[in-house]
Amino acid sequence: MATALEIQPMIDYRHLVQDGRLHGSLYTSPQIFADEMEQIFHRGWSFVAHDSELPNAGDFVVRRVGTQSLIAIRSKDGEVHVFYNRCPHRGATLCQTSSGHRSRITCPYHAWTFALDGRLIGLPDEAAYPADFSKADAGLTPVARMDSYGGFIFVNLIPNELTLREHLGHATELIDALLGLSPTGRIQLSAGWMKHKMRSNWKMIVENQVDGYHAPMVHGSLIAANRTFATVRDRKPTSPTRVRDFGMGHSDIDHASDYRAAGDRLFRWTGGIDPERLPVYVKAMNDAYGPEDARRRLIEGPPHSMLFPNLSLAEMNIMVIEPVSPQHSIQYTIPVFLEGADDLNARTLRRCEGAMGPAGMLIADDAEIGELTQMGVVNLEPEWILLSRGMGKEEVLANGVKLAGLMDETSQRGFWSHYREVMAGSQEVSQ
Ligand code: FES
Ligand SMILES: [Fe+2]
């Protein structure tokens, strides 16, 4: 992919991102935002779509990665392709809807027509082109690299040196944990995405996704109004829940550590429902994994995690963060349906609507505090944001994963230390 030819003064990211504090301009600067689009979203791996969103040949979704509009589409041989949403003739946008089904892709401008695998298969009055014009050279442009893990499809637009597996690192455990709640090991993202426009910088949403400090305050009204929500988790500073920094900017809030410590009750992760009310799912899990392992999975539940830079496995929701400008983002949310668990899926859909829907009680709180924080950091003083809670007290495992208390800012520091390496490291390489 071509890169923007602009000469800008160098930004010192090692100064702006320090171990226990951040400079406020990281959330407001247009130049920093432009750097992030290229260094993080174009040169790194980003989530683009899930395999289950494209069940049939011709199914497509349109997604934005960094500044780029991409089409993910399944061709007749079953392969998923990711193309730039740009006609190779004179540049028109090819797909204008966020998802759909096509037997071929026809450009709205001059009707050049492409097969699902990107080949140019027809154009009006082809004979008018010079003799050396070749349809074989005028197909859709695929992204430089794409790869998937557990059905999650990622793209890398400007090739870097990392494989997807190297980028994901220990975070593959989080994807495995989610898939392992399905008796078949597969999930379906088929319910449709909810789209929230957030008046905050994309990194605030990332930070908030793995922030164990804010819930009693920001979600206080929900906790007060909903007895189940209030009782299934220990949200006190002494909670056994750990936050984890997995490296490579990935982190989570490991609620399983709380659920295990609280005893052997199943389904605390879905409101503590009585297992007898989910007979289809419980039987399928027992059949698939055996009673003991199934029981462990149903106690521990799904991950609550943030995978650098734009994908959150948010328990029984998937959340994707799309940066729009330094102060605007879009947050997409979809419930996770587990293959072979129809009774649980019906419940998951209702819970997703209640928490994340247009009148949802959870996301509205987070959207509001994000907006208030964005409005706050526009003020020039105090210059720095503090991020030192729990710093230096982490337990470091042999594999490098850091563990800390629920209310420590270890997960955010994990994001920012990787951010600093990506943003500053790229400059040092190019100097
Ligand atoms: S711009 Fe697409 S056919 Fe002309
Ligand atoms: Fe929240």
GROMACS .gro file of C-alpha atoms and ligand atoms in nm:
model
  436
    1MET     CA    1   0.000   0.000   0.000
    2ALA     CA    2   0.125   0.349  -0.079
    3THR     CA    3   0.207   0.575   0.215
    4ALA     CA    4   0.133   0.944   0.261
    5LEU     CA    5   0.415   1.171   0.142
    6GLU     CA    6   0.417   1.432   0.413
    7ILE     CA    7   0.706   1.574   0.608
    8GLN     CA    8   0.605   1.639   0.967
    9PRO     CA    9   0.814   1.735   1.268
   10MET     CA   10   0.911   1.421   1.461
   11ILE     CA   11   0.701   1.346   1.769
   12ASP     CA   12   0.891   1.205   2.066
   13TYR     CA   13   0.666   0.915   2.167
   14ARG     CA   14   0.913   0.795   2.431
   15HIS     CA   15   0.861   1.128   2.606
   16LEU     CA   16   0.482   1.137   2.563
   17VAL     CA   17   0.430   0.778   2.684
   18GLN     CA   18   0.613   0.721   3.011
   19ASP     CA   19   0.581   0.421   3.240
   20GLY     CA   20   0.339   0.578   3.486
   21ARG     CA   21   0.205   0.879   3.297
   22LEU     CA   22   0.083   0.990   2.955
   23HIS     CA   23   0.081   1.324   2.782
   24GLY     CA   24  -0.269   1.461   2.721
   25SER     CA   25  -0.193   1.540   2.356
   26LEU     CA   26  -0.201   1.167   2.281
   27TYR     CA   27  -0.581   1.197   2.282
   28THR     CA   28  -0.617   1.523   2.091
   29SER     CA   29  -0.339   1.573   1.835
   30PRO     CA   30  -0.436   1.533   1.466
   31GLN     CA   31  -0.073   1.454   1.380
   32ILE     CA   32  -0.055   1.177   1.639
   33PHE     CA   33  -0.384   1.040   1.510
   34ALA     CA   34  -0.247   1.034   1.154
   35ASP     CA   35   0.070   0.859   1.276
   36GLU     CA   36  -0.141   0.597   1.454
   37MET     CA   37  -0.344   0.521   1.144
   38GLU     CA   38  -0.029   0.439   0.952
   39GLN     CA   39   0.197   0.288   1.218
   40ILE     CA   40  -0.062   0.088   1.412
   41PHE     CA   41  -0.351   0.020   1.175
   42HIS     CA   42  -0.180   0.004   0.835
   43ARG     CA   43   0.159  -0.139   0.933
   44GLY     CA   44   0.028  -0.368   1.209
   45TRP     CA   45  -0.227  -0.648   1.222
   46SER     CA   46  -0.590  -0.540   1.272
   47PHE     CA   47  -0.908  -0.740   1.305
   48VAL     CA   48  -1.133  -0.703   1.000
   49ALA     CA   49  -1.410  -0.967   1.010
   50HIS     CA   50  -1.508  -1.307   1.144
   51ASP     CA   51  -1.538  -1.608   0.918
   52SER     CA   52  -1.895  -1.675   1.037
   53GLU     CA   53  -2.011  -1.338   0.901
   54LEU     CA   54  -1.959  -1.474   0.549
   55PRO     CA   55  -2.130  -1.815   0.550
   56ASN     CA   56  -2.198  -1.833   0.174
   57ALA     CA   57  -2.018  -1.747  -0.149
   58GLY     CA   58  -2.100  -1.387  -0.236
   59ASP     CA   59  -2.151  -1.273   0.124
   60PHE     CA   60  -1.952  -0.959   0.199
   61VAL     CA   61  -1.888  -0.701   0.469
   62VAL     CA   62  -1.729  -0.359   0.431
   63ARG     CA   63  -1.495  -0.258   0.712
   64ARG     CA   64  -1.267   0.036   0.782
   65VAL     CA   65  -0.912  -0.036   0.897
   66GLY     CA   66  -0.719   0.282   0.971
   67THR     CA   67  -0.816   0.518   0.690
   68GLN     CA   68  -0.893   0.239   0.445
   69SER     CA   69  -1.228   0.093   0.337
   70LEU     CA   70  -1.200  -0.281   0.275
   71ILE     CA   71  -1.435  -0.546   0.135
   72ALA     CA   72  -1.417  -0.895   0.288
   73ILE     CA   73  -1.599  -1.137   0.058
   74ARG     CA   74  -1.627  -1.513   0.017
   75SER     CA   75  -1.567  -1.644  -0.334
   76LYS     CA   76  -1.717  -1.954  -0.496
   77ASP     CA   77  -1.426  -2.177  -0.394
   78GLY     CA   78  -1.499  -2.096  -0.028
   79GLU     CA   79  -1.200  -1.865   0.024
   80VAL     CA   80  -1.236  -1.527   0.195
   81HIS     CA   81  -1.070  -1.238   0.011
   82VAL     CA   82  -1.011  -0.887   0.141
   83PHE     CA   83  -0.995  -0.616  -0.127
   84TYR     CA   84  -0.962  -0.240  -0.118
   85ASN     CA   85  -1.306  -0.085  -0.173
   86ARG     CA   86  -1.186   0.105  -0.477
   87CYS     CA   87  -1.250   0.044  -0.843
   88PRO     CA   88  -0.927  -0.008  -1.041
   89HIS     CA   89  -1.074   0.194  -1.330
   90ARG     CA   90  -1.111   0.547  -1.193
   91GLY     CA   91  -1.136   0.489  -0.823
   92ALA     CA   92  -1.508   0.478  -0.741
   93THR     CA   93  -1.626   0.315  -0.420
   94LEU     CA   94  -1.748  -0.032  -0.511
   95CYS     CA   95  -1.963  -0.141  -0.215
   96GLN     CA   96  -2.165   0.125  -0.039
   97THR     CA   97  -2.349  -0.092   0.214
   98SER     CA   98  -2.192  -0.236   0.526
   99SER     CA   99  -2.284  -0.594   0.436
  100GLY     CA  100  -2.479  -0.795   0.182
  101HIS     CA  101  -2.467  -1.062  -0.085
  102ARG     CA  102  -2.352  -1.030  -0.447
  103SER     CA  103  -2.302  -1.281  -0.725
  104ARG     CA  104  -2.047  -1.037  -0.870
  105ILE     CA  105  -1.928  -0.685  -0.791
  106THR     CA  106  -2.029  -0.416  -1.039
  107CYS     CA  107  -1.890  -0.066  -1.009
  108PRO     CA  108  -2.164   0.200  -0.998
  109TYR     CA  109  -1.966   0.443  -1.219
  110HIS     CA  110  -1.897   0.266  -1.553
  111ALA     CA  111  -2.011  -0.086  -1.469
  112TRP     CA  112  -1.680  -0.266  -1.470
  113THR     CA  113  -1.771  -0.603  -1.324
  114PHE     CA  114  -1.560  -0.827  -1.103
  115ALA     CA  115  -1.588  -1.191  -1.000
  116LEU     CA  116  -1.602  -1.273  -0.629
  117ASP     CA  117  -1.231  -1.358  -0.640
  118GLY     CA  118  -1.152  -1.010  -0.774
  119ARG     CA  119  -1.099  -1.088  -1.144
  120LEU     CA  120  -1.226  -0.828  -1.390
  121ILE     CA  121  -1.478  -1.023  -1.597
  122GLY     CA  122  -1.651  -0.756  -1.800
  123LEU     CA  123  -1.657  -0.390  -1.896
  124PRO     CA  124  -1.859  -0.188  -2.146
  125ASP     CA  125  -1.690  -0.134  -2.483
  126GLU     CA  126  -1.366  -0.313  -2.402
  127ALA     CA  127  -1.251  -0.277  -2.766
  128ALA     CA  128  -1.189   0.097  -2.715
  129TYR     CA  129  -0.886   0.026  -2.495
  130PRO     CA  130  -0.533   0.005  -2.643
  131ALA     CA  131  -0.408  -0.332  -2.762
  132ASP     CA  132  -0.192  -0.385  -2.453
  133PHE     CA  133  -0.488  -0.348  -2.214
  134SER     CA  134  -0.537  -0.671  -2.024
  135LYS     CA  135  -0.832  -0.754  -1.802
  136ALA     CA  136  -0.598  -0.983  -1.609
  137ASP     CA  137  -0.409  -0.676  -1.484
  138ALA     CA  138  -0.716  -0.476  -1.384
  139GLY     CA  139  -0.875  -0.685  -1.109
  140LEU     CA  140  -0.951  -0.577  -0.754
  141THR     CA  141  -0.651  -0.514  -0.530
  142PRO     CA  142  -0.619  -0.752  -0.235
  143VAL     CA  143  -0.464  -0.641   0.094
  144ALA     CA  144  -0.097  -0.729   0.130
  145ARG     CA  145  -0.148  -0.988   0.404
  146MET     CA  146  -0.442  -1.157   0.567
  147ASP     CA  147  -0.454  -1.445   0.812
  148SER     CA  148  -0.696  -1.584   1.066
  149TYR     CA  149  -0.708  -1.750   1.405
  150GLY     CA  150  -1.020  -1.924   1.532
  151GLY     CA  151  -1.222  -1.766   1.251
  152PHE     CA  152  -1.107  -1.412   1.342
  153ILE     CA  153  -0.966  -1.262   1.022
  154PHE     CA  154  -0.689  -1.002   1.051
  155VAL     CA  155  -0.520  -0.790   0.786
  156ASN     CA  156  -0.183  -0.618   0.757
  157LEU     CA  157  -0.189  -0.352   0.484
  158ILE     CA  158   0.178  -0.250   0.477
  159PRO     CA  159   0.371  -0.571   0.545
  160ASN     CA  160   0.555  -0.591   0.875
  161GLU     CA  161   0.791  -0.858   1.004
  162LEU     CA  162   0.545  -1.034   1.234
  163THR     CA  163   0.325  -1.330   1.156
  164LEU     CA  164  -0.029  -1.307   1.291
  165ARG     CA  165   0.060  -1.572   1.549
  166GLU     CA  166   0.356  -1.363   1.664
  167HIS     CA  167   0.132  -1.056   1.688
  168LEU     CA  168  -0.130  -1.242   1.890
  169GLY     CA  169   0.125  -1.410   2.118
  170HIS     CA  170  -0.035  -1.524   2.443
  171ALA     CA  171  -0.367  -1.370   2.336
  172THR     CA  172  -0.444  -1.688   2.141
  173GLU     CA  173  -0.533  -1.831   2.486
  174LEU     CA  174  -0.813  -1.576   2.509
  175ILE     CA  175  -0.957  -1.671   2.170
  176ASP     CA  176  -0.923  -2.039   2.263
  177ALA     CA  177  -1.112  -1.977   2.589
  178LEU     CA  178  -1.401  -1.814   2.405
  179LEU     CA  179  -1.421  -2.084   2.137
  180GLY     CA  180  -1.394  -2.348   2.410
  181LEU     CA  181  -1.733  -2.244   2.546
  182SER     CA  182  -1.890  -2.387   2.232
  183PRO     CA  183  -1.946  -2.763   2.220
  184THR     CA  184  -1.818  -2.756   1.861
  185GLY     CA  185  -1.542  -2.500   1.922
  186ARG     CA  186  -1.708  -2.252   1.687
  187ILE     CA  187  -1.889  -1.922   1.733
  188GLN     CA  188  -2.137  -1.743   1.508
  189LEU     CA  189  -2.145  -1.366   1.468
  190SER     CA  190  -2.483  -1.362   1.297
  191ALA     CA  191  -2.705  -1.136   1.508
  192GLY     CA  192  -2.602  -0.808   1.342
  193TRP     CA  193  -2.374  -0.534   1.469
  194MET     CA  194  -2.481  -0.246   1.689
  195LYS     CA  195  -2.302   0.076   1.608
  196HIS     CA  196  -2.234   0.347   1.864
  197LYS     CA  197  -2.075   0.679   1.776
  198MET     CA  198  -1.847   0.768   2.066
  199ARG     CA  199  -1.724   1.121   2.126
  200SER     CA  200  -1.389   1.003   2.254
  201ASN     CA  201  -1.048   0.903   2.125
  202TRP     CA  202  -1.022   0.536   2.025
  203LYS     CA  203  -0.755   0.469   2.288
  204MET     CA  204  -0.989   0.575   2.568
  205ILE     CA  205  -1.225   0.297   2.460
  206VAL     CA  206  -0.936   0.050   2.456
  207GLU     CA  207  -0.829   0.156   2.806
  208ASN     CA  208  -1.183   0.143   2.941
  209GLN     CA  209  -1.245  -0.207   2.806
  210VAL     CA  210  -0.992  -0.350   3.051
  211ASP     CA  211  -1.035  -0.100   3.334
  212GLY     CA  212  -1.133  -0.273   3.656
  213TYR     CA  213  -1.130   0.050   3.855
  214HIS     CA  214  -1.435   0.236   3.723
  215ALA     CA  215  -1.726  -0.009   3.749
  216PRO     CA  216  -1.853   0.075   4.102
  217MET     CA  217  -1.856   0.445   4.015
  218VAL     CA  218  -1.948   0.469   3.645
  219HIS     CA  219  -2.191   0.176   3.656
  220GLY     CA  220  -2.321   0.255   4.005
  221SER     CA  221  -2.679   0.309   3.887
  222LEU     CA  222  -2.681  -0.025   3.706
  223ILE     CA  223  -2.536  -0.204   4.008
  224ALA     CA  224  -2.800  -0.042   4.230
  225ALA     CA  225  -3.086  -0.124   3.995
  226ASN     CA  226  -2.993  -0.480   3.900
  227ARG     CA  227  -2.953  -0.722   4.188
  228THR     CA  228  -2.807  -0.997   3.969
  229PHE     CA  229  -2.549  -0.767   3.814
  230ALA     CA  230  -2.460  -0.651   4.163
  231THR     CA  231  -2.402  -0.994   4.312
  232VAL     CA  232  -2.232  -1.220   4.057
  233ARG     CA  233  -1.896  -1.045   4.079
  234ASP     CA  234  -1.669  -0.916   4.350
  235ARG     CA  235  -1.585  -0.558   4.246
  236LYS     CA  236  -1.409  -0.455   4.563
  237PRO     CA  237  -1.037  -0.365   4.567
  238THR     CA  238  -0.977  -0.696   4.749
  239SER     CA  239  -1.141  -0.897   4.469
  240PRO     CA  240  -0.950  -1.210   4.364
  241THR     CA  241  -0.998  -1.100   4.002
  242ARG     CA  242  -0.667  -1.037   3.828
  243VAL     CA  243  -0.592  -0.804   3.540
  244ARG     CA  244  -0.333  -0.944   3.304
  245ASP     CA  245  -0.086  -0.786   3.065
  246PHE     CA  246  -0.014  -1.047   2.799
  247GLY     CA  247   0.245  -0.841   2.610
  248MET     CA  248   0.209  -0.708   2.252
  249GLY     CA  249  -0.052  -0.465   2.386
  250HIS     CA  250  -0.305  -0.740   2.470
  251SER     CA  251  -0.466  -0.755   2.814
  252ASP     CA  252  -0.768  -0.878   3.003
  253ILE     CA  253  -0.966  -0.873   3.324
  254ASP     CA  254  -0.957  -1.236   3.429
  255HIS     CA  255  -1.298  -1.277   3.593
  256ALA     CA  256  -1.240  -1.652   3.600
  257SER     CA  257  -1.006  -1.596   3.895
  258ASP     CA  258  -1.303  -1.450   4.087
  259TYR     CA  259  -1.545  -1.721   3.974
  260ARG     CA  260  -1.303  -1.999   4.075
  261ALA     CA  261  -1.237  -1.841   4.413
  262ALA     CA  262  -1.610  -1.805   4.476
  263GLY     CA  263  -1.669  -2.180   4.453
  264ASP     CA  264  -1.802  -2.417   4.195
  265ARG     CA  265  -2.117  -2.235   4.089
  266LEU     CA  266  -2.168  -2.245   3.713
  267PHE     CA  267  -2.267  -1.953   3.492
  268ARG     CA  268  -2.175  -1.657   3.708
  269TRP     CA  269  -2.064  -1.505   3.374
  270THR     CA  270  -2.422  -1.505   3.248
  271GLY     CA  271  -2.606  -1.382   3.553
  272GLY     CA  272  -2.563  -1.699   3.760
  273ILE     CA  273  -2.849  -1.875   3.581
  274ASP     CA  274  -2.954  -2.218   3.712
  275PRO     CA  275  -2.792  -2.480   3.482
  276GLU     CA  276  -3.126  -2.663   3.463
  277ARG     CA  277  -3.258  -2.373   3.257
  278LEU     CA  278  -2.997  -2.440   2.985
  279PRO     CA  279  -3.037  -2.817   2.934
  280VAL     CA  280  -2.940  -2.824   2.565
  281TYR     CA  281  -2.619  -2.633   2.619
  282VAL     CA  282  -2.511  -2.814   2.937
  283LYS     CA  283  -2.567  -3.156   2.778
  284ALA     CA  284  -2.379  -3.058   2.463
  285MET     CA  285  -2.083  -2.935   2.670
  286ASN     CA  286  -2.078  -3.253   2.881
  287ASP     CA  287  -2.090  -3.465   2.565
  288ALA     CA  288  -1.815  -3.264   2.397
  289TYR     CA  289  -1.564  -3.227   2.680
  290GLY     CA  290  -1.666  -3.471   2.954
  291PRO     CA  291  -1.834  -3.361   3.279
  292GLU     CA  292  -1.521  -3.243   3.461
  293ASP     CA  293  -1.373  -3.029   3.184
  294ALA     CA  294  -1.717  -2.900   3.084
  295ARG     CA  295  -1.776  -2.793   3.443
  296ARG     CA  296  -1.447  -2.601   3.452
  297ARG     CA  297  -1.536  -2.420   3.130
  298LEU     CA  298  -1.883  -2.331   3.256
  299ILE     CA  299  -1.740  -2.196   3.582
  300GLU     CA  300  -1.465  -1.988   3.418
  301GLY     CA  301  -1.669  -1.842   3.131
  302PRO     CA  302  -1.555  -1.615   2.849
  303PRO     CA  303  -1.258  -1.375   2.843
  304HIS     CA  304  -1.298  -1.004   2.907
  305SER     CA  305  -1.011  -0.882   2.697
  306MET     CA  306  -0.865  -0.626   2.460
  307LEU     CA  307  -0.652  -0.741   2.169
  308PHE     CA  308  -0.429  -0.471   2.025
  309PRO     CA  309  -0.541  -0.257   1.856
  310ASN     CA  310  -0.911  -0.289   1.775
  311LEU     CA  311  -1.070  -0.618   1.889
  312SER     CA  312  -1.228  -0.682   2.226
  313LEU     CA  313  -1.349  -1.025   2.329
  314ALA     CA  314  -1.593  -0.866   2.570
  315GLU     CA  315  -1.733  -1.177   2.739
  316MET     CA  316  -2.040  -1.274   2.535
  317ASN     CA  317  -1.997  -0.977   2.302
  318ILE     CA  318  -1.741  -0.898   2.039
  319MET     CA  319  -1.653  -0.532   2.024
  320VAL     CA  320  -1.458  -0.357   1.749
  321ILE     CA  321  -1.319  -0.006   1.781
  322GLU     CA  322  -1.294   0.213   1.471
  323PRO     CA  323  -1.103   0.541   1.506
  324VAL     CA  324  -1.264   0.829   1.315
  325SER     CA  325  -1.072   1.136   1.433
  326PRO     CA  326  -0.875   1.231   1.745
  327GLN     CA  327  -1.203   1.291   1.929
  328HIS     CA  328  -1.447   1.054   1.758
  329SER     CA  329  -1.470   0.677   1.731
  330ILE     CA  330  -1.724   0.413   1.639
  331GLN     CA  331  -1.777   0.116   1.865
  332TYR     CA  332  -1.935  -0.191   1.705
  333THR     CA  333  -2.083  -0.464   1.923
  334ILE     CA  334  -2.231  -0.804   1.840
  335PRO     CA  335  -2.339  -1.089   2.071
  336VAL     CA  336  -2.140  -1.411   2.054
  337PHE     CA  337  -2.356  -1.708   1.961
  338LEU     CA  338  -2.203  -2.044   2.044
  339GLU     CA  339  -2.261  -2.317   1.789
  340GLY     CA  340  -2.467  -2.592   1.954
  341ALA     CA  341  -2.610  -2.372   2.230
  342ASP     CA  342  -2.941  -2.232   2.107
  343ASP     CA  343  -3.089  -2.199   2.456
  344LEU     CA  344  -2.791  -1.999   2.580
  345ASN     CA  345  -2.783  -1.790   2.260
  346ALA     CA  346  -3.140  -1.667   2.312
  347ARG     CA  347  -3.035  -1.550   2.657
  348THR     CA  348  -2.712  -1.395   2.526
  349LEU     CA  349  -2.906  -1.188   2.272
  350ARG     CA  350  -3.136  -1.043   2.539
  351ARG     CA  351  -2.843  -0.969   2.769
  352CYS     CA  352  -2.653  -0.799   2.487
  353GLU     CA  353  -2.954  -0.580   2.408
  354GLY     CA  354  -2.993  -0.492   2.775
  355ALA     CA  355  -2.627  -0.398   2.819
  356MET     CA  356  -2.514  -0.276   2.478
  357GLY     CA  357  -2.831  -0.193   2.282
  358PRO     CA  358  -2.960   0.157   2.203
  359ALA     CA  359  -3.129   0.168   2.544
  360GLY     CA  360  -2.865  -0.054   2.703
  361MET     CA  361  -2.768   0.018   3.060
  362LEU     CA  362  -2.395  -0.052   3.036
  363ILE     CA  363  -2.253   0.107   2.723
  364ALA     CA  364  -2.434   0.436   2.785
  365ASP     CA  365  -2.237   0.478   3.108
  366ASP     CA  366  -1.908   0.409   2.932
  367ALA     CA  367  -1.994   0.637   2.639
  368GLU     CA  368  -2.073   0.922   2.875
  369ILE     CA  369  -1.757   0.890   3.082
  370GLY     CA  370  -1.552   0.862   2.762
  371GLU     CA  371  -1.705   1.185   2.634
  372LEU     CA  372  -1.643   1.362   2.964
  373THR     CA  373  -1.282   1.244   2.962
  374GLN     CA  374  -1.230   1.363   2.604
  375MET     CA  375  -1.375   1.703   2.697
  376GLY     CA  376  -1.144   1.708   2.998
  377VAL     CA  377  -0.817   1.633   2.820
  378VAL     CA  378  -0.875   1.916   2.573
  379ASN     CA  379  -0.782   2.145   2.863
  380LEU     CA  380  -0.408   2.204   2.853
  381GLU     CA  381  -0.342   2.169   3.225
  382PRO     CA  382  -0.255   1.950   3.401
  383GLU     CA  383  -0.037   1.831   3.116
  384TRP     CA  384  -0.005   1.467   3.223
  385ILE     CA  385  -0.244   1.178   3.287
  386LEU     CA  386  -0.153   0.947   3.573
  387LEU     CA  387  -0.133   0.575   3.502
  388SER     CA  388   0.074   0.441   3.791
  389ARG     CA  389  -0.186   0.257   3.997
  390GLY     CA  390  -0.033  -0.074   4.111
  391MET     CA  391   0.291  -0.008   3.921
  392GLY     CA  392   0.583  -0.221   4.036
  393LYS     CA  393   0.360  -0.460   4.231
  394GLU     CA  394   0.277  -0.693   3.944
  395GLU     CA  395   0.349  -1.062   3.963
  396VAL     CA  396   0.544  -1.164   3.652
  397LEU     CA  397   0.491  -1.522   3.536
  398ALA     CA  398   0.763  -1.733   3.375
  399ASN     CA  399   0.609  -1.667   3.031
  400GLY     CA  400   0.626  -1.289   3.085
  401VAL     CA  401   0.254  -1.236   3.151
  402LYS     CA  402   0.198  -0.980   3.429
  403LEU     CA  403  -0.075  -1.022   3.690
  404ALA     CA  404  -0.215  -0.747   3.910
  405GLY     CA  405  -0.517  -0.657   4.119
  406LEU     CA  406  -0.856  -0.583   3.965
  407MET     CA  407  -0.823  -0.209   4.016
  408ASP     CA  408  -0.460  -0.173   3.908
  409GLU     CA  409  -0.375  -0.001   3.579
  410THR     CA  410  -0.151  -0.284   3.463
  411SER     CA  411  -0.370  -0.364   3.163
  412GLN     CA  412  -0.359  -0.004   3.038
  413ARG     CA  413   0.018   0.014   3.091
  414GLY     CA  414   0.048  -0.303   2.883
  415PHE     CA  415  -0.135  -0.133   2.597
  416TRP     CA  416   0.072   0.184   2.623
  417SER     CA  417   0.412   0.017   2.647
  418HIS     CA  418   0.341  -0.168   2.323
  419TYR     CA  419   0.199   0.151   2.168
  420ARG     CA  420   0.524   0.328   2.254
  421GLU     CA  421   0.732   0.056   2.091
  422VAL     CA  422   0.522   0.063   1.775
  423MET     CA  423   0.509   0.442   1.748
  424ALA     CA  424   0.865   0.526   1.857
  425GLY     CA  425   1.029   0.212   1.722
  426SER     CA  426   0.909   0.278   1.370
  427GLN     CA  427   1.069   0.622   1.375
  428GLU     CA  428   1.398   0.487   1.504
  429VAL     CA  429   1.407   0.225   1.229
  430SER     CA  430   1.344   0.485   0.958
  431GLN     CA  431   1.597   0.741   1.083
  432FES     S1  432  -1.468   0.395  -1.182
  432FES    FE1  433  -1.541   0.194  -1.169
  432FES     S2  434  -1.602   0.145  -1.367
  432FES    FE2  435  -1.523   0.343  -1.383
  433FE      FE  436  -1.760   0.021   3.191
   0.00000   0.00000   0.00000
